[in-house]
Coordinates of C-alpha atoms (C1' of nucleotides) in Angstrom, one line a residue:
Chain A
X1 CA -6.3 -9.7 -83.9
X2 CA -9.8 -8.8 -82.1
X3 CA -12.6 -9.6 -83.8
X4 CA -16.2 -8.7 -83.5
X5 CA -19.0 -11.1 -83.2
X6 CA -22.8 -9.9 -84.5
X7 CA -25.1 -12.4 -83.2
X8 CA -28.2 -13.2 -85.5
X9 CA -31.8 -14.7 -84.1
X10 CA -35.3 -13.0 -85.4
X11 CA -33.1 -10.6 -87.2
X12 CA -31.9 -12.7 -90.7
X13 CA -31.4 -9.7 -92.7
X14 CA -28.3 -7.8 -93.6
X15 CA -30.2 -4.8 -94.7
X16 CA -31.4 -2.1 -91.5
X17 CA -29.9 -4.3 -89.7
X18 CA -28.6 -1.9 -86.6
X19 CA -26.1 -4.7 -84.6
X20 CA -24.8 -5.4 -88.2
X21 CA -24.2 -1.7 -89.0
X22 CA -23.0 -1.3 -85.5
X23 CA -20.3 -3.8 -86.1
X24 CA -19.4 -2.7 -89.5
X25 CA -18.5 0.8 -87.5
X26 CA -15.9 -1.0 -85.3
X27 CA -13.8 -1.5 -88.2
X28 CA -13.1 -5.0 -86.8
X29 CA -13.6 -7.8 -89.1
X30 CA -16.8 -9.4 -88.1
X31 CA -18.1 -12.9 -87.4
X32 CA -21.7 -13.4 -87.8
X33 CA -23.1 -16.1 -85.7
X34 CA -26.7 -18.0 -85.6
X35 CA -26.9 -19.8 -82.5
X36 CA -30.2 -22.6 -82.7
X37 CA -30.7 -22.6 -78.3
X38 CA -33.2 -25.5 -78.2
X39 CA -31.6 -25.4 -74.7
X40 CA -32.4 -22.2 -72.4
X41 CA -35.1 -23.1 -70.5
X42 CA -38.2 -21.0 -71.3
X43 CA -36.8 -19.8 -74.9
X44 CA -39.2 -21.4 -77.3
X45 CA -37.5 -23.3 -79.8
X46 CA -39.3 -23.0 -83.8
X47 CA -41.9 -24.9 -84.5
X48 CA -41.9 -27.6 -87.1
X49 CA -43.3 -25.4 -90.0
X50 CA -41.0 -22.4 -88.5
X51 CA -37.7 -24.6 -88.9
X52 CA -38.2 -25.3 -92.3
X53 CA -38.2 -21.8 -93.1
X54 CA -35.7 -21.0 -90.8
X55 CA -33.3 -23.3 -93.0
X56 CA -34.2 -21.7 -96.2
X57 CA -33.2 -18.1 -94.6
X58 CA -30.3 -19.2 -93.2
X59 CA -29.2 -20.7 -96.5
X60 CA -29.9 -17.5 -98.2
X61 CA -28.4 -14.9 -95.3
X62 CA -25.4 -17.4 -95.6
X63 CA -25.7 -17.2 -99.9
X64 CA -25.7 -13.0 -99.0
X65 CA -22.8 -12.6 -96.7
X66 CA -20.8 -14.6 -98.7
X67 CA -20.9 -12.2 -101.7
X68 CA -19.9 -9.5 -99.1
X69 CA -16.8 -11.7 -98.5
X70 CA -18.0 -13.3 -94.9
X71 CA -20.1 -16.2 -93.7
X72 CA -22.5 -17.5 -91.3
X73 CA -21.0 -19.6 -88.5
X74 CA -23.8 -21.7 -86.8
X75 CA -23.6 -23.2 -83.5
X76 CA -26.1 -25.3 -81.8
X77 CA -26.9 -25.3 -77.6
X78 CA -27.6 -23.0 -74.9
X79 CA -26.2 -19.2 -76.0
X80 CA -24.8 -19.0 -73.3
X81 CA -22.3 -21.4 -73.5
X82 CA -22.1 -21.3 -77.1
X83 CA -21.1 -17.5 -77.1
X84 CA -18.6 -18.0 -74.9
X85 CA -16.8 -20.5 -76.8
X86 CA -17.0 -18.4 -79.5
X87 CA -15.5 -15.3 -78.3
X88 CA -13.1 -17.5 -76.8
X89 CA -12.4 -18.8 -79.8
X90 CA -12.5 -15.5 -82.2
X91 CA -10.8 -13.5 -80.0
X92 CA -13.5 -11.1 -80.2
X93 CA -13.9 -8.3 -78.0
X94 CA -17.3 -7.0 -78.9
X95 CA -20.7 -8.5 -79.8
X96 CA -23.5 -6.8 -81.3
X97 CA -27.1 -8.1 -81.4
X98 CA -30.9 -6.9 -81.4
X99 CA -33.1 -7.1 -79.3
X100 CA -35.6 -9.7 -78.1
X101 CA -39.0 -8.7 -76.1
X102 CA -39.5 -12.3 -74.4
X103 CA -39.4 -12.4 -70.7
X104 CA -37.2 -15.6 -71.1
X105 CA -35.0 -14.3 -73.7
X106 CA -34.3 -11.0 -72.5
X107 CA -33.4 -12.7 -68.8
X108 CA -30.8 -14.8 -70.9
X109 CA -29.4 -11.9 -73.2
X110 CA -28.9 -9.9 -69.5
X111 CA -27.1 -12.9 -68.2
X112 CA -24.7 -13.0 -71.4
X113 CA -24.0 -9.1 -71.3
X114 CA -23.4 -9.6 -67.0
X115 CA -21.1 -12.5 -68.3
X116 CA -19.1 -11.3 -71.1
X117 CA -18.7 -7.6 -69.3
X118 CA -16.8 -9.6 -66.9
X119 CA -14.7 -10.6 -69.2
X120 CA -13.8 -7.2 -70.7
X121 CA -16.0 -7.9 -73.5
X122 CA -18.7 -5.4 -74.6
X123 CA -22.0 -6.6 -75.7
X124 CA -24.5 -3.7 -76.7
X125 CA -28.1 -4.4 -77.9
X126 CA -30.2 -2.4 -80.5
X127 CA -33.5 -1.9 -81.3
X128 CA -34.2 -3.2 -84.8
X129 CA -37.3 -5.8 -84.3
X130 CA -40.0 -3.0 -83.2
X131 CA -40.9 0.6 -84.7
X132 CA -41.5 1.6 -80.9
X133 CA -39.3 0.4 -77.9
X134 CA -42.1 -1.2 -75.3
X135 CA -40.7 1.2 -72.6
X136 CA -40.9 4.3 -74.8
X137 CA -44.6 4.1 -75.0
X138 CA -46.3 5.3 -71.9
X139 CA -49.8 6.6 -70.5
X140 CA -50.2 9.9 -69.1
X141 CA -49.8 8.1 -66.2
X142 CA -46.3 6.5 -67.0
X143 CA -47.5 2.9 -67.0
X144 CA -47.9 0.5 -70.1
X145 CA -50.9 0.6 -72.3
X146 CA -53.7 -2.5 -72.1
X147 CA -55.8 -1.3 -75.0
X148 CA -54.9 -0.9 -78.2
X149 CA -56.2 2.5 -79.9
X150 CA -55.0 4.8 -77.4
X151 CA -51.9 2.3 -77.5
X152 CA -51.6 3.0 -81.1
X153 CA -52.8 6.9 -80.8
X154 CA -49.4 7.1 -78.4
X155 CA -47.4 5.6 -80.5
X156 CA -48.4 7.6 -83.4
X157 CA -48.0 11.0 -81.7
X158 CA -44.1 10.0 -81.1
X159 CA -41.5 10.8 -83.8
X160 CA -41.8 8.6 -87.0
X161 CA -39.5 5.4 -87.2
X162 CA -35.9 6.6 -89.0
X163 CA -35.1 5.8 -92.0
X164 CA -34.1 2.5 -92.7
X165 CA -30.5 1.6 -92.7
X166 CA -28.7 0.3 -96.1
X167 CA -27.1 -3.1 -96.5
X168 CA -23.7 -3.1 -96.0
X169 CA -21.4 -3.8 -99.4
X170 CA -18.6 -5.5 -97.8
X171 CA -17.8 -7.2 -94.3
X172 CA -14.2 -7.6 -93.2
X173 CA -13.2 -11.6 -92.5
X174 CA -11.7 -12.8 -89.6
X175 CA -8.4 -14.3 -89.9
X176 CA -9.4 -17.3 -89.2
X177 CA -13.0 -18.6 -89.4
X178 CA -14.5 -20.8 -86.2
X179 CA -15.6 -24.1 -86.4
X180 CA -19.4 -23.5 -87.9
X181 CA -22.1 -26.3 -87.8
X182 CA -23.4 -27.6 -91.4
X183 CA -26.9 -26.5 -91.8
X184 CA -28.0 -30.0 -93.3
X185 CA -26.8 -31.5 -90.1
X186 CA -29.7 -29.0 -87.8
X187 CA -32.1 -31.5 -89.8
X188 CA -34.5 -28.4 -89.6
X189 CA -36.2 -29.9 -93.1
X190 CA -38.6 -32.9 -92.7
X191 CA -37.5 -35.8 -94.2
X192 CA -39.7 -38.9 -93.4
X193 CA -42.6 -38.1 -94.6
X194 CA -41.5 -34.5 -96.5
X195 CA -44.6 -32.7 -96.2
X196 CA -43.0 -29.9 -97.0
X197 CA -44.4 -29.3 -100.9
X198 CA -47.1 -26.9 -100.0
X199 CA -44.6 -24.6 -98.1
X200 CA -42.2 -24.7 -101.2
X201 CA -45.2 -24.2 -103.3
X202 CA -46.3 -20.8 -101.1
X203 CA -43.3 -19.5 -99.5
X204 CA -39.9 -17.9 -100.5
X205 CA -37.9 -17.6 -97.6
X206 CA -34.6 -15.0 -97.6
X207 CA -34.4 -11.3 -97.5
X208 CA -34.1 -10.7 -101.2
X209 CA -38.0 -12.5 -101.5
X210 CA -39.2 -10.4 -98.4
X211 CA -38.5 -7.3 -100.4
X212 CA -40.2 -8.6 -103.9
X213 CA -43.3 -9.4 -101.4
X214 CA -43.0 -5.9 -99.7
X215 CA -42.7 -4.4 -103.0
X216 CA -45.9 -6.1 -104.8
X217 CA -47.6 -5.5 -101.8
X218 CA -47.4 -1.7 -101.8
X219 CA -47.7 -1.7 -105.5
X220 CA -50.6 -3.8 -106.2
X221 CA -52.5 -4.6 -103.1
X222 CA -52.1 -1.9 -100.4
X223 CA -55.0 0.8 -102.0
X224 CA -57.4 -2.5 -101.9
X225 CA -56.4 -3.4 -98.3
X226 CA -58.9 -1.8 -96.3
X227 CA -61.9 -3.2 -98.5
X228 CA -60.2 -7.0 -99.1
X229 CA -58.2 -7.9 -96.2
X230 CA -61.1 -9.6 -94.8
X231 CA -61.8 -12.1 -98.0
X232 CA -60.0 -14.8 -97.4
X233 CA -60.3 -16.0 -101.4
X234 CA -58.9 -12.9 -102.3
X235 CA -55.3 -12.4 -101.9
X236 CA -56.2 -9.1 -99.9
X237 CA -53.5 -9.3 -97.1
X238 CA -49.7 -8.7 -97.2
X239 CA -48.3 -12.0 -96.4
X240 CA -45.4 -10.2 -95.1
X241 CA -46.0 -12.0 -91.1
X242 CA -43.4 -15.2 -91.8
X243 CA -40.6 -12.3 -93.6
X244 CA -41.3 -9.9 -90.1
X245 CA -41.3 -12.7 -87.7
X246 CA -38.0 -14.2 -89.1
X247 CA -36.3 -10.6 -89.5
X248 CA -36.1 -10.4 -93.3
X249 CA -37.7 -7.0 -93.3
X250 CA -38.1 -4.9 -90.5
X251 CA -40.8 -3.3 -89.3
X252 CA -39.1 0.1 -90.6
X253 CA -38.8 -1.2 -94.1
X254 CA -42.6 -1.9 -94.2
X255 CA -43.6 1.3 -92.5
X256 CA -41.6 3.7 -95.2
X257 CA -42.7 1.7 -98.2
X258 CA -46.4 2.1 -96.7
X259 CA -46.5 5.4 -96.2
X260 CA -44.3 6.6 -99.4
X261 CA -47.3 7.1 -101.2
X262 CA -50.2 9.4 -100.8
X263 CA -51.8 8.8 -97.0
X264 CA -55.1 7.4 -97.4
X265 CA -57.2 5.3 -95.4
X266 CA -55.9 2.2 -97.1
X267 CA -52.8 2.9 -95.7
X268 CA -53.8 3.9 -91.9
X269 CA -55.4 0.4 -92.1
X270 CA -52.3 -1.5 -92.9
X271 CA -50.2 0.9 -90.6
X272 CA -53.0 -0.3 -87.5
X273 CA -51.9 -3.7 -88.3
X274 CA -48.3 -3.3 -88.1
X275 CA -49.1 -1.4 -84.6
X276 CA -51.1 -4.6 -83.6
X277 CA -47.2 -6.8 -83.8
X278 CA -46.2 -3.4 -81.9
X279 CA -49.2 -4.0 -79.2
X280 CA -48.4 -7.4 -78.7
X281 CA -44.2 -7.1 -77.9
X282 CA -45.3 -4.3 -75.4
X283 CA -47.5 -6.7 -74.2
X284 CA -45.0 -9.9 -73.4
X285 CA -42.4 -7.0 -72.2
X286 CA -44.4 -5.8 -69.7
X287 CA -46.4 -8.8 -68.7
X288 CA -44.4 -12.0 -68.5
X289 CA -45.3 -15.0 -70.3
X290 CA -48.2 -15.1 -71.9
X291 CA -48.0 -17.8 -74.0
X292 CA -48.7 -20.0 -70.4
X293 CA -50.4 -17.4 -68.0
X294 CA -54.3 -15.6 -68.8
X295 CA -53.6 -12.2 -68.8
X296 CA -56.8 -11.8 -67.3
X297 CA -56.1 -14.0 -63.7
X298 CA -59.9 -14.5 -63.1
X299 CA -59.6 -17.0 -66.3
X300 CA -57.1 -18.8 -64.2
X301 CA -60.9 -20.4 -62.8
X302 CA -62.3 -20.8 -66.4
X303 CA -63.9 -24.6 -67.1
X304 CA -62.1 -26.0 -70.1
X305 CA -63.4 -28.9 -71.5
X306 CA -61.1 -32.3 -72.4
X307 CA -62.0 -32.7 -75.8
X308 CA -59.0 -35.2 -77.3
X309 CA -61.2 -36.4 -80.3
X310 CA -62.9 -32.9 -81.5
X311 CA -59.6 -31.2 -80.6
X312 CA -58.2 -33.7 -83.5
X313 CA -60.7 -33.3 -85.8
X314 CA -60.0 -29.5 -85.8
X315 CA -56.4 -29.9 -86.0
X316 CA -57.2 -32.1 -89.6
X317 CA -59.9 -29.7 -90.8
X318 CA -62.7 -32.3 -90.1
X319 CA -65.4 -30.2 -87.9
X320 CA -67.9 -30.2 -90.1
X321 CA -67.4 -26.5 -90.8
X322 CA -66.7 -25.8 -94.1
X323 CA -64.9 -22.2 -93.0
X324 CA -63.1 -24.0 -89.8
X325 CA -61.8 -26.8 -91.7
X326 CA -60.7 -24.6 -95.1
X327 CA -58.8 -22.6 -92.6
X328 CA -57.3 -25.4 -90.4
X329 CA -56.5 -27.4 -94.4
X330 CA -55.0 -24.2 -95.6
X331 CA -52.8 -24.2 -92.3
X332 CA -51.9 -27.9 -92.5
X333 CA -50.8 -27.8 -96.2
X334 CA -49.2 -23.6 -96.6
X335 CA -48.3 -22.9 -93.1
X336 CA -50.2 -20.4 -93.3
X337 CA -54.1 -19.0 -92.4
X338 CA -55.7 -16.0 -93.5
X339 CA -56.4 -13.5 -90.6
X340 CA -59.7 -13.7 -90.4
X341 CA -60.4 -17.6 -90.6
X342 CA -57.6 -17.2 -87.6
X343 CA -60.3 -15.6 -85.9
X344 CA -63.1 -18.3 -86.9
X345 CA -61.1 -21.5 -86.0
X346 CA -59.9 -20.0 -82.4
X347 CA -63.4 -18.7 -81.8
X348 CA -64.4 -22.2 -82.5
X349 CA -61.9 -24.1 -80.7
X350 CA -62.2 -21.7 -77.2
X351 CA -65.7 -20.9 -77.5
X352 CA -67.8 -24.0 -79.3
X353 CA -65.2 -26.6 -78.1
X354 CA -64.3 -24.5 -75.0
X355 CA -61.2 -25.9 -75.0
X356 CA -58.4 -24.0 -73.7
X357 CA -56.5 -21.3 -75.7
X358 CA -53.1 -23.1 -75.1
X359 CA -54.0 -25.8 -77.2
X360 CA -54.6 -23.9 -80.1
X361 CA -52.1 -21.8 -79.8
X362 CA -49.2 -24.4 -79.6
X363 CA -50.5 -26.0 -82.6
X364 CA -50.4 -22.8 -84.4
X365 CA -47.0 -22.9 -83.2
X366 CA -46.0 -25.8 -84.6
X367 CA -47.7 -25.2 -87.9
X368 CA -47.2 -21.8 -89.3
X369 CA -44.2 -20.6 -90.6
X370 CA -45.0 -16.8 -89.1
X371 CA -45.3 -18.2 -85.3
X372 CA -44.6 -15.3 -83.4
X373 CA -43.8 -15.2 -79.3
X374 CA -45.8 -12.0 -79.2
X375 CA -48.4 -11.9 -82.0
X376 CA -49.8 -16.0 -81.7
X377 CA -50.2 -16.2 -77.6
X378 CA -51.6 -12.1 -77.5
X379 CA -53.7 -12.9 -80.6
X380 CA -55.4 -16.8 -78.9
X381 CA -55.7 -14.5 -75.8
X382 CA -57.5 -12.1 -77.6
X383 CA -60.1 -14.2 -79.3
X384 CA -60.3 -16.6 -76.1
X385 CA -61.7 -13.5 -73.8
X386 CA -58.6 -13.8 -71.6
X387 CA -56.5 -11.4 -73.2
X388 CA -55.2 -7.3 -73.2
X389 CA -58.5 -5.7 -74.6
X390 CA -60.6 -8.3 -74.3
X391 CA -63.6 -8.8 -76.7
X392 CA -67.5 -8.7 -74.8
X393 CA -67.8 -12.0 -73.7
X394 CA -70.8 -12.9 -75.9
X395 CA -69.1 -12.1 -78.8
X396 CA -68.4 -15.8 -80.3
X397 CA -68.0 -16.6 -84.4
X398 CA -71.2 -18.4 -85.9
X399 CA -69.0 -20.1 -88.1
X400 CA -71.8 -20.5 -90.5
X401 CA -72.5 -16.0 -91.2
X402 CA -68.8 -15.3 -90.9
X403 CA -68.6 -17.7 -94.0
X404 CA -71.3 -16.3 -95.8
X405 CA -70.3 -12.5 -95.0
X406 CA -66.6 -13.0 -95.5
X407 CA -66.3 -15.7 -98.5
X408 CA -70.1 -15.3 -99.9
X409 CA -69.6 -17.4 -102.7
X410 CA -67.7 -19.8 -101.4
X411 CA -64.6 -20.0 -103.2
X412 CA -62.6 -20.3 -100.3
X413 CA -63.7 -23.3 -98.7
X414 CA -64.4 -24.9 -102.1
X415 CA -60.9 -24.9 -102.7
X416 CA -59.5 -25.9 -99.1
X417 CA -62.8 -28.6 -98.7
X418 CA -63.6 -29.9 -102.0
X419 CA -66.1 -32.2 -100.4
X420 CA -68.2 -29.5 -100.4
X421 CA -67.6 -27.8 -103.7
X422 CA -70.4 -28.7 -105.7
X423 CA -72.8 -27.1 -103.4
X424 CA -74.4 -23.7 -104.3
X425 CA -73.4 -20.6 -102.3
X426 CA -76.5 -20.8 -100.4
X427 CA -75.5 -24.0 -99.1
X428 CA -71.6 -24.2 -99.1
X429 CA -71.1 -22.7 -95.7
X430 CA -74.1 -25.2 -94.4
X431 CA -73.4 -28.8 -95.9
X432 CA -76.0 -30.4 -94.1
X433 CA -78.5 -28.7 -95.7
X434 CA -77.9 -30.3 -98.8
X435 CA -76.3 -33.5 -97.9
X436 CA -76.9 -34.9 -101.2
X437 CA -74.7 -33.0 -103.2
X438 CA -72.3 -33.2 -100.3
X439 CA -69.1 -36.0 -100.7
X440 CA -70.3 -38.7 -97.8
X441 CA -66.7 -39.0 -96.5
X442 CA -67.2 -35.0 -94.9
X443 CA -68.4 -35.1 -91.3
X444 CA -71.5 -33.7 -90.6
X445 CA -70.8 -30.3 -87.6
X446 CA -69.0 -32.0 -84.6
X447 CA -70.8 -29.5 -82.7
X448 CA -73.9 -27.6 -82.6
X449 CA -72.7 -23.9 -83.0
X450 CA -76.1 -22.8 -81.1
X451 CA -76.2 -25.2 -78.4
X452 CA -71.8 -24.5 -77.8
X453 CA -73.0 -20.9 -77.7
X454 CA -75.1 -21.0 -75.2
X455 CA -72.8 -23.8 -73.3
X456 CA -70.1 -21.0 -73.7
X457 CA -71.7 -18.2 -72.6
X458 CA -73.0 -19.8 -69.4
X459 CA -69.3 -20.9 -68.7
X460 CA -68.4 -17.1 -69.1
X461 CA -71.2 -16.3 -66.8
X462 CA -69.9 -18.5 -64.0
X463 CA -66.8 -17.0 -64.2
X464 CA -68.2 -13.5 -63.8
X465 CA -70.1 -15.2 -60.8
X466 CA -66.8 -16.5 -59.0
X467 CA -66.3 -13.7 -56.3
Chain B
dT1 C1' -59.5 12.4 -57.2
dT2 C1' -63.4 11.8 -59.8
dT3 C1' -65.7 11.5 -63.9
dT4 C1' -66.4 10.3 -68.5
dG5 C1' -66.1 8.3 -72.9
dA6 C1' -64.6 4.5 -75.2
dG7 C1' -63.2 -0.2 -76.3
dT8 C1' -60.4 -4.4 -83.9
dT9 C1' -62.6 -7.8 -86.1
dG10 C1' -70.1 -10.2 -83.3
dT11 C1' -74.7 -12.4 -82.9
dT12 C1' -79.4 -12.6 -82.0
dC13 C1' -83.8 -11.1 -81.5
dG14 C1' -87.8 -8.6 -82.4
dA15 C1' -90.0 -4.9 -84.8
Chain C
dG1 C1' -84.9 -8.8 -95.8
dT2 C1' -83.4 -5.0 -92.9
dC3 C1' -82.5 -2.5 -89.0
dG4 C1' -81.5 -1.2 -84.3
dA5 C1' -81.2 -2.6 -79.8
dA6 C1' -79.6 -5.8 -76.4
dC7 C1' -76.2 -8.5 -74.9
dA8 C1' -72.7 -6.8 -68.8
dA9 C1' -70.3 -4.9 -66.6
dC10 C1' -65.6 -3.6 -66.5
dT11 C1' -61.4 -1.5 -67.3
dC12 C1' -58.7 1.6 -69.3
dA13 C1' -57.0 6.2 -70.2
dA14 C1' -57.4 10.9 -70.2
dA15 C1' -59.6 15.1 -68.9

DNA sequence: TTTTGAGTTGTTCGA
DNA sequence: GTCGAACAACTCAAA
């Protein structure tokens, strides 16, 4: 009896899920598969913070296949190998999956489709992770877009995403099920120390949660978006990036519940947002790797500093910034960081440290449970200058106004640095003006912003200088 | 081909 | 305190 294999990765949904549906349609009985390839070279494996959500939504994809009468079979090593035994051992005669936009993974998932067509075996790929296939948005000019707006303006005048697909009710069983790993065994959890609690305490993982999140979102918080998203004491932003990075909703799912209201600014806002994950996989389709290379090569020649003790103290939240170190705290302890302190603590590592973008951005990998290969290297490479769309060079966070302007009384760092709690808003984003009401233990600014400033820009200006 | 308008998220300085 | 200009020049995308 043939069997048909759907293979799961940044896709852990049942629900719009096209290689699902696509199998369902075979009328085969299906064997869904999760392969965890820590071993193709150049596939980045999760992150610390991204495996422990990664267990928790393979527990619950499991939990919702098996009230549809199938399972999850999980298999550890390179995919390639690992598929093969498996249709070797299923007997299967099809596999279904969606697609990837890594340079890396989409090299390997060509390999496997060359491999298994030899064998007689039909492997088909569908678009599910993006609202706009990378190659389907073009210039006038028929090459890919570097900016965003008219980016987003092109993708805007094509035809609107379809309709989401449903879940399906039931999946036929294979005779016989293959040999799956035990979850527990992955040891994706941390153990020794558990410093898990502040991800339990923040985070649902599993489809069913993404769609209570979507849901609230668009109910209570989408009409403020526009005015809130910026306040990061507010809960003013989705929170939907770990559910979209992991494939619990789709990026269809949140555009119709978005826009099933009235349109209004709000909305467009949101929408831009969604077209900025949409910016960055056309970016690492059509550009190679850029969680390693500058986009820009000219920042190939760009004088990082070495900076092993500051780099530390901004990992830990101790720079002596209230705003940096409430962001890199809120990180450490939710796995998570409000947009726009993202902004303010990559500003300050590239810019006042002037320490490369790659450092940041493999400790954001490690750290937050949204890590993304397209949004986290396109978004360091943004704020570092050496990015698609690059900012004006000069532009570089004063770490001190974007507190004031963006958490004015202070409630956000109070809560992530309580060293500083006590201080009035005047002073909160500014600790050593008022060292007195200030707990000793907090460091006093590990940098001067105005002096790193000027250090920074001079560095840019050499670079401009290079011939 | 050439021209033209525009480019997510800012800061500082001087009037 | 508030406001507008300066901060560079470049690249992109479309007309």
């Amino acid at each position: 009896m043939s069997s048909c294999i759907v293979w799961f990765r940044h896709d852990l949904r049942l629900a719009d899920n096209p290689a699902l549906a696509a199998a369902v349609q075979t009328g085969l009985p299906i064997v869904p598969v999760f392969i965890l390839d820590d071993a193709t070279p150049g596939v980045r494996g999760p992150g610390a913070a991204s495996r422990w959500w990664l267990h928790h939504s393979l527990a619950a994809l499991d939990a919702d296949l098996r009230k549809r009468g199938s399972r999850l079979v999980l298999r550890r090593g390179p995919a390639e190998t690992v598929l093969a035994d498996l249709v070797a051992a299923s007997g299967a005669t099809a596999v279904h999956w969606n697609r990837l936009y890594e340079i890396a993974a989409r090299e390997r998932d060509a390999r496997i489709k060359q491999a298994l067509a030899e064998r007689g075996i039909v492997a088909t790929s569908h678009k599910a992770n993006l609202l706009f296939e990378p190659w389907e948005v073009k210039t006038g000019a028929g090459d890919p877009f570097k900016v965003f707006t008219p980016f987003w303006r092109a993708c805007r005048q094509l035809p609107p995403p379809e309709r989401p697909l449903p879940a399906p009710d039931r999946l036929a069983a294979p005779a016989a099920w293959p040999a799956s790993d035990a979850l527990e065994a992955w040891r994706l959890l941390p153990r020794t120390p558990d410093w898990a609690g502040g991800l339990r305490d923040s985070w649902n993982p599993g489809e069913a949660s993404a769609h209570r999140r979507l849901e609230d979102f668009v109910d209570d918080t989408l009409a403020r978006y526009r005015d809130e998203r910026d306040l990061p004491a507010r809960a003013g932003t989705s929170r939907l990036s770990p559910h979209l990075a992991f494939g619990e909703l789709s990026p269809r799912q949140v555009w119709h519940a978005a826009t099933a209201r009235e349109p209004s600014a709000a909305t467009e806002k949101f929408l831009a947002e969604v077209g900025w994950r949409e910016f960055c996989n056309n970016l690492i389709f059509h550009f190679g790797n850029l969680a390693e290379n500058n986009f820009r090569a000219d920042f190939d020649a760009f004088p990082w500093a070495a900076e092993d003790a500051k780099v530390e103290a901004w990992r830990r939240g101790r720079t002596g910034y209230p705003i940096v170190d409430a962001g890199m705290r809120e990180l450490w302890t939710t796995g998570w960081m409000h947009n726009r302190v993202r902004m303010i603590v990559a500003s300050f590592l590239a810019k006042d440290l002037m320490v490369d973008w790659r450092v940041g951005e493999r400790w954001f990998w490690d750290t937050l449970v949204d890590a993304d290969p397209a949004n986290n290297p396109a978004g360091w490479q943004w704020v570092a200058g050496s990015g698609a769309d690059a900012q004006p060079y000069f532009r570089i966070f004063n770490p001190v106004l974007q507190g004031e302007k963006f958490d004015p009384d202070g409630a956000y760092v109070r809560h992530w640095v309580p060293e500083v709690a006590r201080l009035p808003a005047q002073a909160v984003h500014k600790p050593w003006t008022a060292r007195s009401q200030v707990d000793p233990a907090y460091p006093l600014p590990i940098v001067d912003h105005a002096q790193a400033r000027d250090r920074a820009l001079a560095a840019f200006r050499s670079l401009k200088q290079e011939p």
